[in-house]
Amino acid sequence: MKDKQKRIRSSLSTQAFSDFYGEHNYIIKEGLIALLICAVGDLVAGIILGKMTFFLEAFPGLLVVIPGAIGMRGNIFGSFASRLSTYLHIGLISPKFQFSEDLNYNIFSSFVLTLVLSIFLGIVAKIFCILLHHPSMELIDFILICTIAGIISNLIMLPITMLVSFKSFEHGWDPDNITSPIIAAFGDLFTLPAIIASIFILKALDFNILVKDIVLAVILIGVLISFVYCYRLSDETKTILRQSTPILLLCSFLGGSAGGILNSSVETLLTNPSLLTLLPLFSGESGSLISILGARLSSGLHSGLVEPLSKPKGEALHNFAICFILAIIVFPLIGILAETSSVMFGTVGVGFDKIIPISTLAGLILVAVMVVLVYYISTVSYNHNLDPDNIVIPVSTSVTDSISSLILISVSLVILGFLI
């Protein structure tokens, strides 16, 4: 009798999963494709970071900047893409790449936010170095590196974000499943080269201390004027800046804390470069996965498919399940990619037997925490008449960046300790 009941329960569970997959397989497929594309960009970023040991040693404190800079691209342009997705879904803008007031306001706001956050990130990085007693560059170097890298990334990321959003919608794909991971991948891909380029520009300005001071003064004045003008430009830009700026400042602080955590473990990372390669992969895939969840919940709240309840139900739980299915596939894969690239490029690796469990266990722990957090960030912001498109992705990806660094380092130390 008990065996029969077990078989019935097993059959029902199999049937339930089959029905669930049949209903949501297009979301899983679109999300998986986007995450795999994202993994390619993150892998390149990881390989670059694995080869950046010279810059990390020559410019003390640079590692504190990197998670915040990578996260900032995802936060600003992920929110930009999420707003574009919502506008496309409800028909406010056309996917024909035609400029309109709504689109122009979003472009200008994103550019201004990047400049403001870049300055703040440089200041936060220096503060963390002082508080944690880490050797570091001068404050002016932090600010100039962050701001120049932000300008370079902005010029690349704005057109890419619009192209990906419009083309995905035009081809019948849901931008909520596609844009955030792909944009995050491009952000990860271009952020580190932009930081390296900004270092070379900084070195070119280093022939006279007055030149750097003048450049910094021009940047600060320009950013202040741009922010005030953007705030007064329209109700749309005012809303974006008013809702996004405090959240993104918090996100930069969290990004700096993630960098501080990494900088505290810099010796472990430098002696195990495959972990350095895994870092952007793990952070990028985690952020992209959570961005998919955040974008879907945001659109669901706007369209009424997701109810802002105190306990998640229905479509919200379905989105949680999709997130875990993607996590089970993606996190072992990025561990394999990180170690394979280390072998191919002659970098010291920790071994497949160690890096796969590190990546998988850290990823599942992270997702278990973040699905709950993202849901309540979404519903609380929606219930308080705040646009989730401006709140959810920046906060969730920044918290993800911060927590992911801590979880990855902690799990790495535990597993390496057990298996050595």
XYZ file of C-alpha atoms in Angstrom:
420
model
C 0.000 0.000 0.000
C 2.794 2.426 0.970
C 4.735 1.541 -2.202
C 1.626 2.242 -4.261
C 1.156 5.642 -2.577
C 4.809 6.489 -3.251
C 4.394 5.560 -6.938
C 1.255 7.705 -7.172
C 2.988 10.688 -5.526
C 6.011 10.207 -7.804
C 3.738 10.031 -10.857
C 1.867 13.172 -9.791
C 5.138 15.023 -9.161
C 6.462 14.011 -12.592
C 3.195 15.079 -14.229
C 3.215 18.397 -12.335
C 6.776 19.138 -13.443
C 5.927 18.142 -17.022
C 2.915 20.488 -17.022
C 5.004 23.286 -15.483
C 7.782 22.870 -18.050
C 5.278 22.728 -20.909
C 3.762 26.023 -19.772
C 7.065 27.834 -19.107
C 9.578 26.162 -21.430
C 9.858 29.220 -23.675
C 10.886 31.344 -20.673
C 13.477 28.772 -19.598
C 14.847 28.500 -23.150
C 15.014 32.268 -23.699
C 16.552 32.818 -20.257
C 19.096 30.027 -20.746
C 20.161 31.352 -24.148
C 20.581 34.838 -22.672
C 22.558 33.482 -19.698
C 24.850 31.468 -21.994
C 25.505 34.592 -24.068
C 26.123 36.424 -20.797
C 28.564 33.673 -19.754
C 30.680 34.328 -22.855
C 31.026 38.011 -21.965
C 31.674 37.177 -18.317
C 34.284 34.585 -19.319
C 36.169 37.171 -21.366
C 35.930 39.557 -18.405
C 37.188 36.789 -16.128
C 40.141 36.034 -18.405
C 40.983 39.763 -18.494
C 40.707 39.984 -14.696
C 42.859 36.871 -14.335
C 45.538 38.642 -16.380
C 45.176 41.954 -14.495
C 47.424 40.973 -11.604
C 49.975 43.617 -12.719
C 47.392 46.414 -12.570
C 46.011 45.133 -9.245
C 49.511 45.253 -7.753
C 50.568 48.540 -9.422
C 47.346 50.393 -8.478
C 46.520 49.371 -4.895
C 42.820 49.486 -4.152
C 41.794 48.918 -7.779
C 40.127 45.616 -6.863
C 37.770 47.535 -4.565
C 36.497 49.482 -7.588
C 35.949 46.555 -9.968
C 32.788 44.900 -8.477
C 31.141 48.299 -8.011
C 32.010 49.409 -11.562
C 30.739 46.160 -13.091
C 27.623 46.270 -10.926
C 26.956 49.915 -11.783
C 26.759 49.144 -15.514
C 24.258 46.378 -14.823
C 22.279 48.529 -12.390
C 21.933 51.611 -14.594
C 21.495 49.923 -17.940
C 19.514 47.017 -16.486
C 17.029 49.582 -15.148
C 17.130 51.431 -18.478
C 16.382 48.161 -20.299
C 13.638 47.274 -17.800
C 11.945 50.650 -18.402
C 12.264 50.175 -22.163
C 10.747 46.700 -21.794
C 7.784 48.080 -19.853
C 7.304 50.909 -22.385
C 7.402 48.394 -25.248
C 4.910 46.086 -23.517
C 2.380 48.873 -22.917
C 2.999 50.648 -26.251
C 4.574 53.917 -25.076
C 7.529 53.568 -27.449
C 8.021 51.866 -30.805
C 10.626 49.133 -31.396
C 11.592 50.825 -34.679
C 14.501 52.748 -33.117
C 12.633 56.034 -33.487
C 13.703 58.649 -30.972
C 10.927 60.112 -28.849
C 10.694 62.255 -25.734
C 10.323 59.207 -23.473
C 13.372 57.539 -25.017
C 15.467 60.726 -25.013
C 14.665 61.409 -21.369
C 15.749 57.868 -20.436
C 18.997 58.145 -22.396
C 19.952 61.457 -20.779
C 18.983 60.263 -17.297
C 21.085 57.091 -17.671
C 24.116 59.105 -18.776
C 23.814 61.538 -15.863
C 23.325 58.713 -13.358
C 26.479 57.007 -14.639
C 28.564 60.137 -14.046
C 27.147 60.765 -10.559
C 27.591 57.137 -9.509
C 31.126 56.976 -10.913
C 32.246 59.872 -8.723
C 30.538 58.382 -5.689
C 32.070 54.942 -6.343
C 35.568 56.444 -6.413
C 34.947 58.127 -3.063
C 33.443 54.968 -1.532
C 36.378 52.847 -2.736
C 38.867 55.180 -1.054
C 36.838 55.202 2.173
C 36.735 51.396 2.289
C 40.490 51.209 1.736
C 41.046 53.608 4.658
C 38.587 51.815 6.962
C 40.019 48.378 6.183
C 43.616 49.654 6.339
C 44.340 48.553 2.763
C 47.080 50.317 0.779
C 45.448 52.478 -1.890
C 45.785 55.154 -4.561
C 45.010 58.830 -4.015
C 41.338 59.848 -3.953
C 41.708 61.860 -7.175
C 42.996 58.725 -8.960
C 40.028 56.673 -7.779
C 37.541 59.306 -8.980
C 39.217 59.861 -12.360
C 39.554 56.125 -13.088
C 35.882 55.505 -12.211
C 34.567 58.535 -14.111
C 36.631 58.072 -17.291
C 35.753 54.363 -17.353
C 32.091 55.308 -16.836
C 32.108 57.711 -19.793
C 33.774 55.133 -22.056
C 31.328 52.392 -21.012
C 28.357 54.744 -21.393
C 29.168 55.574 -25.004
C 29.149 51.848 -25.748
C 26.325 50.630 -23.506
C 23.573 53.123 -24.396
C 23.249 52.083 -28.072
C 23.724 48.399 -27.219
C 20.932 48.516 -24.618
C 18.498 50.103 -27.077
C 19.464 47.721 -29.885
C 19.034 44.597 -27.761
C 15.716 45.799 -26.259
C 14.171 46.818 -29.564
C 15.388 43.871 -31.621
C 14.352 41.272 -29.043
C 10.842 42.777 -28.869
C 10.668 43.118 -32.663
C 11.491 39.408 -33.096
C 8.808 38.313 -30.649
C 11.098 37.572 -27.677
C 10.197 38.837 -24.231
C 12.740 41.562 -23.353
C 12.332 40.637 -19.661
C 14.000 37.278 -20.397
C 16.637 38.571 -22.820
C 17.806 42.125 -22.233
C 19.085 42.108 -18.639
C 21.495 39.142 -19.040
C 22.786 40.244 -22.441
C 23.231 43.857 -21.334
C 24.941 42.673 -18.155
C 27.268 40.560 -20.326
C 28.190 43.561 -22.454
C 28.620 45.638 -19.295
C 30.965 43.029 -17.824
C 32.790 42.700 -21.142
C 33.470 46.428 -21.589
C 33.909 47.551 -17.969
C 37.358 46.025 -17.376
C 38.831 47.226 -20.706
C 37.321 50.655 -19.934
C 39.047 50.631 -16.531
C 42.356 49.664 -18.164
C 41.901 52.435 -20.762
C 41.129 54.930 -17.991
C 44.364 53.910 -16.210
C 46.369 54.681 -19.347
C 44.567 58.021 -19.712
C 45.292 58.751 -16.055
C 48.977 57.970 -16.592
C 48.987 60.343 -19.584
C 47.630 63.112 -17.314
C 50.185 62.329 -14.630
C 52.929 64.582 -16.042
C 51.601 67.485 -13.956
C 49.481 67.394 -10.802
C 47.646 70.553 -11.898
C 46.352 68.840 -15.050
C 44.619 66.138 -13.012
C 43.174 68.757 -10.661
C 41.806 70.778 -13.582
C 40.288 67.694 -15.242
C 38.656 66.679 -11.952
C 37.249 70.194 -11.427
C 35.799 70.247 -14.968
C 34.206 66.823 -14.428
C 32.662 67.766 -11.079
C 31.219 71.042 -12.411
C 29.938 69.342 -15.575
C 28.253 66.548 -13.612
C 26.596 69.004 -11.197
C 25.226 71.150 -14.046
C 24.022 68.053 -15.954
C 22.260 66.628 -12.896
C 20.407 69.886 -12.127
C 19.420 70.353 -15.791
C 18.225 66.746 -16.080
C 16.233 67.004 -12.852
C 14.412 70.087 -14.164
C 14.004 68.829 -17.726
C 10.719 66.921 -17.323
C 8.561 64.981 -14.877
C 9.942 61.764 -16.392
C 13.608 62.624 -15.794
C 12.774 64.069 -12.378
C 11.062 60.804 -11.362
C 13.944 58.670 -12.663
C 16.581 60.738 -10.850
C 14.562 61.108 -7.647
C 13.807 57.388 -7.382
C 17.041 56.020 -8.845
C 19.742 58.243 -7.321
C 19.344 57.226 -3.641
C 18.977 53.573 -4.614
C 22.014 53.654 -6.892
C 24.086 55.448 -4.256
C 23.226 52.600 -1.885
C 24.131 50.154 -4.655
C 27.532 51.799 -5.149
C 28.140 51.499 -1.426
C 27.253 47.796 -1.591
C 29.512 47.416 -4.633
C 32.338 49.040 -2.700
C 31.721 46.654 0.191
C 31.929 43.721 -2.246
C 35.250 45.120 -3.469
C 36.412 45.481 0.117
C 35.601 41.814 0.749
C 37.565 40.792 -2.351
C 40.488 43.028 -1.482
C 40.642 41.387 1.948
C 41.084 38.046 0.164
C 43.380 39.362 -2.555
C 46.210 36.966 -1.636
C 43.917 33.930 -2.016
C 42.693 35.245 -5.372
C 46.165 36.077 -6.690
C 47.490 32.634 -5.711
C 44.428 30.929 -7.286
C 43.876 32.867 -10.535
C 41.125 30.494 -11.691
C 39.035 31.858 -8.802
C 39.815 35.332 -10.140
C 38.545 34.135 -13.536
C 35.442 32.617 -11.903
C 34.632 35.854 -10.073
C 33.133 37.890 -12.980
C 31.436 34.732 -14.276
C 29.825 34.004 -10.933
C 28.921 37.615 -10.181
C 27.697 38.271 -13.730
C 25.553 35.130 -14.024
C 24.128 35.662 -10.529
C 23.251 39.267 -11.317
C 21.751 38.335 -14.686
C 19.689 35.519 -13.218
C 18.330 37.785 -10.507
C 17.759 40.546 -13.093
C 15.560 38.179 -15.120
C 13.536 37.471 -11.988
C 13.355 41.171 -11.093
C 12.307 42.223 -14.616
C 9.632 39.509 -14.801
C 8.231 40.415 -11.387
C 8.238 44.114 -12.328
C 6.365 43.516 -15.587
C 4.053 41.070 -13.783
C 3.164 43.684 -11.173
C 2.534 46.324 -13.870
C 0.333 43.961 -15.904
C -1.478 42.343 -12.960
C -0.078 38.819 -13.456
C 1.787 39.059 -10.132
C -0.119 40.227 -7.057
C 1.806 42.306 -4.469
C 0.933 39.989 -1.567
C 2.749 39.464 1.732
C 3.264 35.814 0.778
C 4.302 34.908 -2.802
C 1.748 32.862 -4.729
C 0.914 31.738 -8.241
C 3.013 33.362 -10.951
C 5.587 34.624 -8.436
C 6.312 31.039 -7.301
C 6.521 29.941 -10.938
C 9.205 32.576 -11.487
C 11.089 31.310 -8.427
C 11.048 27.778 -9.857
C 12.309 29.009 -13.234
C 15.159 30.801 -11.440
C 16.239 27.584 -9.666
C 16.031 25.490 -12.841
C 18.315 27.953 -14.635
C 20.664 28.051 -11.615
C 21.072 24.253 -11.562
C 22.146 24.365 -15.222
C 24.258 27.519 -15.236
C 26.400 27.433 -12.082
C 28.167 24.086 -12.707
C 28.753 25.229 -16.295
C 30.529 28.450 -15.326
C 32.789 26.503 -12.972
C 33.778 24.294 -15.914
C 34.321 27.366 -18.124
C 36.522 29.098 -15.535
C 38.772 26.084 -14.993
C 38.930 25.257 -18.726
C 40.051 28.787 -19.569
C 42.693 28.561 -16.840
C 44.045 25.352 -18.376
C 43.972 26.814 -21.901
C 45.757 30.046 -20.953
C 48.276 28.456 -18.602
C 46.824 30.019 -15.450
C 47.084 28.219 -12.124
C 43.809 26.369 -11.514
C 42.223 24.799 -8.442
C 40.961 21.724 -10.344
C 37.569 20.730 -11.751
C 36.854 18.620 -8.640
C 36.994 21.777 -6.531
C 35.741 24.583 -8.751
C 32.498 22.873 -9.869
C 31.226 22.280 -6.299
C 32.408 25.786 -5.317
C 30.430 27.412 -8.131
C 27.345 25.189 -7.782
C 26.976 25.335 -3.994
C 27.683 29.084 -3.824
C 25.179 29.711 -6.640
C 22.338 27.738 -5.076
C 22.871 29.386 -1.679
C 22.822 32.799 -3.357
C 19.652 32.118 -5.372
C 17.818 30.762 -2.314
C 18.468 34.050 -0.501
C 17.869 36.385 -3.430
C 14.525 35.075 -4.777
C 12.876 35.947 -1.468
C 14.626 39.305 -1.208
C 13.793 40.314 -4.809
C 10.128 39.430 -4.335
C 9.763 41.651 -1.286
C 11.761 44.499 -2.835
C 9.382 44.335 -5.828
C 6.148 44.188 -3.859
C 7.118 46.776 -1.234
C 8.251 49.284 -3.880
C 5.076 48.685 -5.917
C 2.812 49.029 -2.852
C 4.531 52.342 -2.006
C 3.888 53.740 -5.511
C 7.533 53.453 -6.560
C 8.267 52.116 -10.031
C 9.864 48.648 -9.599
C 11.762 49.243 -12.877
C 13.782 51.944 -11.075
C 14.184 50.040 -7.799
C 14.265 46.263 -8.185
C 17.143 45.595 -10.582
C 19.597 48.131 -9.083
C 19.007 47.021 -5.493
C 18.795 43.292 -6.199
C 21.869 43.166 -8.443
C 23.920 45.270 -6.011
C 22.938 43.097 -3.076
C 23.677 40.090 -5.296
C 27.152 41.447 -6.129
C 27.907 42.057 -2.478
C 26.524 38.754 -1.198
C 27.934 36.772 -4.144
C 31.491 37.869 -3.354
C 31.081 36.920 0.300
C 29.417 33.567 -0.474
C 31.885 32.650 -3.225
C 34.946 33.441 -1.095
C 33.461 31.662 1.948
C 32.485 28.525 0.020
C 35.877 28.539 -1.750
C 37.772 28.660 1.539
C 35.625 25.871 3.038
C 35.863 23.539 0.019
C 39.544 24.219 -0.614
C 40.184 23.615 3.091
C 38.366 20.271 3.013
C 39.806 19.034 -0.274
C 43.457 20.141 0.064
